[in-house]
Amino acid sequence: QLQLVESGGGLVQPGGSLRLSCAASGFTVDYYAVGWFRQAPGKEREGISCISASGQSSDYADSVKGRFTISKDNAKNMVYLQMNSLKPEDTAIYYCARRDFLDCGLEHVSYRSWGLGTQVTISA
């Protein structure tokens, strides 16, 4: 059964860091692109990062570029999102999702398999 489970969210102060993990099962991450999305209350879901099936290409939303880094571990079937220099506006539920393509893309309509999300709150 295909499943994605996010973890690593929490409450941190502005300027802090978090590392989110996405555990995949029922498929292998070296055959699919995987993306990270977030949704804040009252806002649309935003694609923030993705990594291709090969892991050789990635993409980032302008809002997180230079602060967030996506990576994957094919042996563990995991995808990670390292988040540094966190800001209050990064507060949201963060989701990982599988894209049914090898290449990367940040549009959520191309992702059909989603995790349940992990809450990230940035506050002093």
XYZ file of N, CA, C and O in Angstrom:
496
model
N 0.841 -1.186 0.000
C 0.000 0.000 0.000
C 0.879 1.240 0.000
O 1.781 1.382 0.821
N 0.610 2.141 -0.937
C 1.394 3.356 -1.047
C 1.129 4.276 0.142
O -0.024 4.521 0.515
N 2.192 4.757 0.752
C 2.046 5.629 1.917
C 3.226 6.572 2.019
O 4.369 6.208 1.719
N 2.946 7.806 2.430
C 3.982 8.786 2.745
C 3.677 9.337 4.136
O 2.536 9.731 4.405
N 4.689 9.354 4.987
C 4.503 9.800 6.357
C 5.545 10.866 6.670
O 6.751 10.593 6.641
N 5.063 12.063 6.989
C 5.953 13.166 7.346
C 6.226 13.174 8.849
O 5.367 12.778 9.646
N 7.391 13.651 9.209
C 7.741 13.832 10.616
C 8.785 14.942 10.725
O 9.356 15.366 9.721
N 9.010 15.383 11.958
C 10.044 16.377 12.203
C 9.552 17.784 12.428
O 10.342 18.687 12.705
N 8.251 17.987 12.312
C 7.720 19.316 12.571
C 7.791 19.671 14.044
O 8.126 18.838 14.885
N 7.490 20.928 14.353
C 7.505 21.363 15.735
C 7.463 22.867 15.844
O 7.193 23.569 14.862
N 7.747 23.341 17.038
C 7.756 24.774 17.334
C 9.211 25.226 17.500
O 9.936 24.660 18.337
N 9.615 26.192 16.715
C 10.963 26.745 16.837
C 10.899 28.262 16.771
O 9.930 28.837 16.258
N 11.924 28.898 17.270
C 11.997 30.353 17.238
C 12.446 30.833 15.855
O 13.112 30.090 15.116
N 12.114 32.055 15.518
C 12.613 32.615 14.251
C 14.129 32.536 14.180
O 14.819 32.767 15.179
N 14.617 32.184 13.002
C 16.041 31.996 12.821
C 16.513 30.578 13.069
O 17.669 30.246 12.763
N 15.642 29.758 13.615
C 16.001 28.388 13.920
C 15.922 27.463 12.717
O 15.656 27.905 11.587
N 16.146 26.185 12.976
C 16.160 25.174 11.917
C 15.317 23.969 12.296
O 15.132 23.676 13.490
N 14.824 23.300 11.274
C 14.128 22.028 11.419
C 14.484 21.147 10.234
O 14.766 21.657 9.137
N 14.438 19.850 10.466
C 14.621 18.908 9.365
C 13.387 18.023 9.289
O 13.108 17.270 10.229
N 12.672 18.136 8.205
C 11.505 17.299 7.990
C 11.912 16.030 7.252
O 12.791 16.049 6.397
N 11.236 14.938 7.607
C 11.476 13.661 6.955
C 10.185 13.166 6.324
O 9.098 13.394 6.856
N 10.329 12.488 5.203
C 9.194 11.869 4.517
C 9.553 10.413 4.287
O 10.470 10.108 3.512
N 8.867 9.529 4.986
C 9.094 8.098 4.846
C 8.115 7.544 3.818
O 6.901 7.656 3.987
N 8.661 6.951 2.772
C 7.833 6.405 1.698
C 7.742 4.894 1.825
O 8.724 4.225 2.177
N 6.572 4.352 1.540
C 6.393 2.905 1.496
C 5.417 2.580 0.372
O 4.602 3.405 -0.031
N 5.526 1.372 -0.136
C 4.668 0.964 -1.240
C 5.201 1.377 -2.601
O 4.589 1.033 -3.621
N 6.281 2.120 -2.614
C 6.956 2.491 -3.852
C 8.377 2.905 -3.478
O 8.680 3.114 -2.303
N 9.234 3.028 -4.464
C 10.606 3.432 -4.198
C 10.845 4.833 -4.755
O 10.449 5.151 -5.873
N 11.505 5.670 -3.953
C 11.676 7.081 -4.313
C 12.654 7.268 -5.460
O 12.731 8.366 -6.018
N 13.384 6.231 -5.854
C 14.288 6.402 -6.989
C 13.567 6.222 -8.326
O 14.199 6.340 -9.389
N 12.249 5.972 -8.288
C 11.471 5.879 -9.519
C 10.469 7.021 -9.694
O 9.774 7.093 -10.718
N 10.391 7.903 -8.691
C 9.411 8.991 -8.744
C 10.011 10.291 -8.190
O 10.815 10.248 -7.257
N 9.589 11.413 -8.752
C 9.890 12.693 -8.129
C 9.037 12.837 -6.874
O 7.905 12.348 -6.803
N 9.592 13.496 -5.880
C 8.882 13.752 -4.624
C 8.965 15.240 -4.318
O 10.005 15.875 -4.501
N 7.852 15.777 -3.850
C 7.811 17.198 -3.544
C 7.388 17.471 -2.121
O 6.779 16.627 -1.455
N 7.731 18.672 -1.659
C 7.257 19.183 -0.371
C 6.350 20.379 -0.634
O 6.679 21.254 -1.444
N 5.246 20.390 0.072
C 4.265 21.453 -0.045
C 3.929 21.955 1.356
O 4.190 21.273 2.344
N 3.330 23.121 1.420
C 2.865 23.617 2.705
C 1.560 24.393 2.523
O 1.279 24.903 1.446
N 0.795 24.407 3.594
C -0.463 25.147 3.562
C -0.674 25.815 4.901
O -0.731 25.137 5.932
N -0.767 27.125 4.866
C -1.044 27.913 6.057
C -2.550 28.177 6.130
O -3.234 28.145 5.101
N -3.069 28.441 7.321
C -4.507 28.711 7.458
C -4.963 29.841 6.543
O -4.350 30.907 6.502
N -6.018 29.582 5.789
C -6.570 30.599 4.913
C -5.808 30.822 3.630
O -6.153 31.727 2.859
N -4.772 30.013 3.394
C -3.973 30.189 2.179
C -4.008 28.927 1.336
O -4.330 27.842 1.814
N -3.672 29.084 0.066
C -3.621 27.943 -0.825
C -2.374 27.106 -0.553
O -1.389 27.592 -0.014
N -2.467 25.837 -0.948
C -1.302 24.956 -0.830
C -0.209 25.459 -1.768
O -0.456 25.761 -2.930
N 1.005 25.508 -1.245
C 2.150 26.058 -1.972
C 3.218 24.987 -2.165
O 3.629 24.341 -1.197
N 3.647 24.797 -3.388
C 4.759 23.908 -3.656
C 6.050 24.608 -3.306
O 6.312 25.702 -3.815
N 6.873 24.017 -2.440
C 8.072 24.704 -1.984
C 9.361 24.036 -2.438
O 10.386 24.701 -2.578
N 9.325 22.729 -2.682
C 10.535 22.072 -3.143
C 10.203 20.725 -3.743
O 9.198 20.103 -3.376
N 11.048 20.282 -4.659
C 10.878 18.950 -5.226
C 12.242 18.409 -5.618
O 13.195 19.174 -5.807
N 12.306 17.100 -5.727
C 13.535 16.449 -6.146
C 13.177 15.382 -7.157
O 12.180 14.662 -6.997
N 13.963 15.284 -8.192
C 13.666 14.333 -9.257
C 13.920 12.902 -8.795
O 14.548 12.671 -7.756
N 13.461 11.960 -9.571
C 13.639 10.552 -9.229
C 15.125 10.205 -9.118
O 15.535 9.460 -8.219
N 15.925 10.745 -9.994
C 17.361 10.451 -9.965
C 18.072 11.176 -8.833
O 19.184 10.805 -8.455
N 17.428 12.217 -8.316
C 18.057 13.034 -7.285
C 19.019 14.063 -7.835
O 19.610 14.823 -7.078
N 19.154 14.122 -9.145
C 20.140 15.007 -9.753
C 19.609 16.405 -10.010
O 20.378 17.323 -10.303
N 18.311 16.588 -9.914
C 17.756 17.925 -10.082
C 16.722 18.200 -9.000
O 16.070 17.284 -8.496
N 16.625 19.460 -8.646
C 15.677 19.886 -7.624
C 15.202 21.294 -7.962
O 15.797 21.978 -8.799
N 14.152 21.709 -7.313
C 13.609 23.031 -7.546
C 13.064 23.572 -6.234
O 12.693 22.795 -5.331
N 13.031 24.898 -6.137
C 12.572 25.546 -4.917
C 11.700 26.747 -5.267
O 11.947 27.442 -6.260
N 10.704 26.987 -4.424
C 9.946 28.219 -4.541
C 10.838 29.388 -4.142
O 11.737 29.242 -3.303
N 10.578 30.540 -4.703
C 11.375 31.724 -4.374
C 11.337 32.032 -2.878
O 12.305 32.541 -2.319
N 10.222 31.712 -2.238
C 10.047 32.030 -0.823
C 10.991 31.253 0.088
O 11.211 31.656 1.235
N 11.548 30.143 -0.412
C 12.413 29.317 0.445
C 13.808 29.136 -0.139
O 14.677 28.555 0.519
N 14.029 29.627 -1.334
C 15.311 29.438 -2.003
C 16.439 30.025 -1.166
O 16.343 31.138 -0.665
N 17.494 29.242 -0.991
C 18.635 29.681 -0.195
C 18.522 29.343 1.277
O 19.494 29.447 2.018
N 17.323 28.951 1.708
C 17.117 28.608 3.122
C 16.782 27.133 3.310
O 17.129 26.545 4.341
N 16.104 26.541 2.350
C 15.676 25.140 2.448
C 16.490 24.298 1.469
O 16.850 24.745 0.381
N 16.734 23.051 1.873
C 17.445 22.109 1.013
C 16.737 20.763 1.036
O 16.493 20.203 2.114
N 16.423 20.250 -0.137
C 15.783 18.935 -0.249
C 16.845 17.893 -0.570
O 17.829 18.167 -1.278
N 16.663 16.696 -0.022
C 17.584 15.600 -0.294
C 16.822 14.293 -0.186
O 15.677 14.257 0.283
N 17.459 13.220 -0.611
C 16.819 11.916 -0.511
C 17.853 10.855 -0.223
O 19.034 11.013 -0.516
N 17.387 9.774 0.372
C 18.214 8.607 0.662
C 17.489 7.407 0.061
O 16.531 6.907 0.664
N 17.924 6.984 -1.100
C 17.234 5.879 -1.774
C 17.296 4.591 -0.957
O 16.333 3.817 -0.941
N 18.394 4.359 -0.277
C 18.540 3.125 0.501
C 17.513 3.048 1.627
O 17.022 1.970 1.969
N 17.194 4.209 2.206
C 16.212 4.257 3.293
C 14.814 4.589 2.786
O 13.862 4.596 3.570
N 14.707 4.895 1.497
C 13.430 5.281 0.896
C 12.843 6.513 1.592
O 11.638 6.559 1.911
N 13.708 7.492 1.811
C 13.339 8.699 2.548
C 13.656 9.946 1.734
O 14.617 9.970 0.954
N 12.876 10.986 1.957
C 13.144 12.310 1.403
C 13.139 13.291 2.564
O 12.302 13.181 3.475
N 14.072 14.234 2.535
C 14.238 15.165 3.644
C 14.101 16.610 3.170
O 14.358 16.929 2.004
N 13.737 17.466 4.102
C 13.725 18.902 3.827
C 14.398 19.593 5.009
O 13.838 19.641 6.104
N 15.597 20.085 4.777
C 16.323 20.855 5.784
C 15.901 22.309 5.664
O 16.036 22.913 4.595
N 15.395 22.854 6.756
C 14.877 24.220 6.753
C 15.687 25.062 7.725
O 15.708 24.784 8.929
N 16.359 26.063 7.206
C 17.181 26.961 8.020
C 16.628 28.375 7.952
O 15.822 28.712 7.080
N 17.097 29.198 8.867
C 16.696 30.615 8.902
C 15.183 30.758 8.828
O 14.643 31.553 8.042
N 14.512 30.005 9.655
C 13.049 29.969 9.600
C 12.438 31.292 10.028
O 12.957 31.991 10.910
N 11.318 31.602 9.374
C 10.614 32.854 9.614
C 9.181 32.550 10.065
O 8.649 31.474 9.755
N 8.544 33.488 10.732
C 7.143 33.260 11.132
C 6.242 32.910 9.944
O 5.313 32.106 10.093
N 6.519 33.459 8.792
C 5.694 33.168 7.618
C 5.904 31.762 7.057
O 5.197 31.347 6.135
N 6.844 31.019 7.613
C 7.010 29.612 7.248
C 6.050 28.707 8.015
O 5.985 27.502 7.746
N 5.326 29.274 8.954
C 4.367 28.496 9.728
C 3.289 27.928 8.830
O 2.630 28.652 8.079
N 3.123 26.608 8.878
C 2.159 25.920 8.011
C 2.180 24.434 8.333
O 3.035 23.966 9.095
N 1.256 23.715 7.743
C 1.343 22.256 7.712
C 2.152 21.893 6.469
O 1.855 22.384 5.367
N 3.139 21.052 6.649
C 4.023 20.645 5.562
C 3.690 19.222 5.134
O 3.566 18.322 5.977
N 3.565 19.030 3.838
C 3.215 17.742 3.268
C 4.292 17.290 2.280
O 4.866 18.116 1.563
N 4.514 15.992 2.226
C 5.277 15.450 1.107
C 4.316 14.687 0.208
O 3.257 14.218 0.652
N 4.699 14.591 -1.054
C 3.818 13.978 -2.036
C 4.632 13.359 -3.159
O 5.748 13.802 -3.451
N 4.053 12.358 -3.778
C 4.699 11.685 -4.896
C 4.144 12.192 -6.218
O 2.926 12.261 -6.409
N 5.056 12.556 -7.099
C 4.673 12.989 -8.439
C 4.804 11.798 -9.370
O 5.779 11.059 -9.309
N 3.804 11.594 -10.240
C 3.828 10.428 -11.106
C 4.668 10.663 -12.351
O 4.276 10.314 -13.469
N 5.841 11.272 -12.139
C 6.810 11.528 -13.201
C 8.210 11.405 -12.605
O 8.389 11.460 -11.398
N 9.188 11.275 -13.480
C 10.561 11.221 -13.022
C 11.112 12.605 -12.702
O 11.951 12.767 -11.809
N 10.628 13.602 -13.426
C 11.202 14.938 -13.271
C 10.422 15.746 -12.236
O 9.331 15.384 -11.813
N 11.009 16.853 -11.871
C 10.518 17.694 -10.787
C 9.461 18.681 -11.270
O 9.437 19.045 -12.442
N 8.602 19.101 -10.362
C 7.624 20.134 -10.678
C 6.975 20.599 -9.394
O 6.796 19.809 -8.469
N 6.601 21.863 -9.301
C 6.047 22.407 -8.068
C 4.536 22.618 -8.117
O 3.952 23.126 -7.161
N 3.903 22.224 -9.204
C 2.452 22.398 -9.284
C 1.776 21.213 -8.608
O 2.007 20.063 -8.970
N 0.909 21.491 -7.627
C 0.364 20.399 -6.823
C -0.568 19.497 -7.601
O -0.781 18.346 -7.212
N -1.111 19.955 -8.708
C -2.046 19.129 -9.465
C -1.370 17.912 -10.081
O -2.045 16.945 -10.448
N -0.055 17.917 -10.181
C 0.653 16.782 -10.775
C 1.037 15.741 -9.731
O 1.707 14.763 -10.051
N 0.620 15.959 -8.494
C 0.901 15.022 -7.409
C -0.413 14.370 -6.977
O -1.384 15.070 -6.678
N -0.437 13.051 -6.943
C -1.693 12.370 -6.612
C -1.626 11.578 -5.321
O -2.653 11.098 -4.852
N -0.450 11.439 -4.730
C -0.312 10.670 -3.490
C 0.313 11.576 -2.446
O 1.417 12.088 -2.647
N -0.378 11.713 -1.305
C 0.004 12.706 -0.294
C 0.088 12.079 1.086
O -0.660 11.156 1.414
N 0.975 12.636 1.916
C 0.984 12.304 3.322
C -0.038 13.147 4.067
O -0.724 13.994 3.476
N -0.124 12.937 5.378
C -1.100 13.651 6.199
C -0.568 14.976 6.731
O -1.331 15.784 7.250
N 0.737 15.184 6.614
C 1.318 16.466 6.994
C 1.901 16.484 8.398
O 1.593 15.655 9.248
N 2.779 17.483 8.601
C 3.367 17.730 9.915
C 3.356 19.235 10.152
O 3.664 20.021 9.240
N 2.992 19.638 11.349
C 2.837 21.055 11.661
C 4.192 21.682 11.973
O 4.962 21.161 12.792
N 4.452 22.805 11.348
C 5.635 23.613 11.634
C 5.163 24.982 12.098
O 4.390 25.641 11.399
N 5.611 25.386 13.283
C 5.232 26.678 13.839
C 6.489 27.451 14.203
O 7.342 26.951 14.933
N 6.585 28.643 13.666
C 7.737 29.504 13.930
C 7.249 30.709 14.730
O 6.505 31.547 14.235
N 7.668 30.752 15.972
C 7.182 31.801 16.857
C 8.170 32.021 17.985
O 8.809 31.078 18.470
N 8.258 33.270 18.423
C 9.110 33.579 19.570
C 8.368 33.287 20.859
O 8.938 33.333 21.942
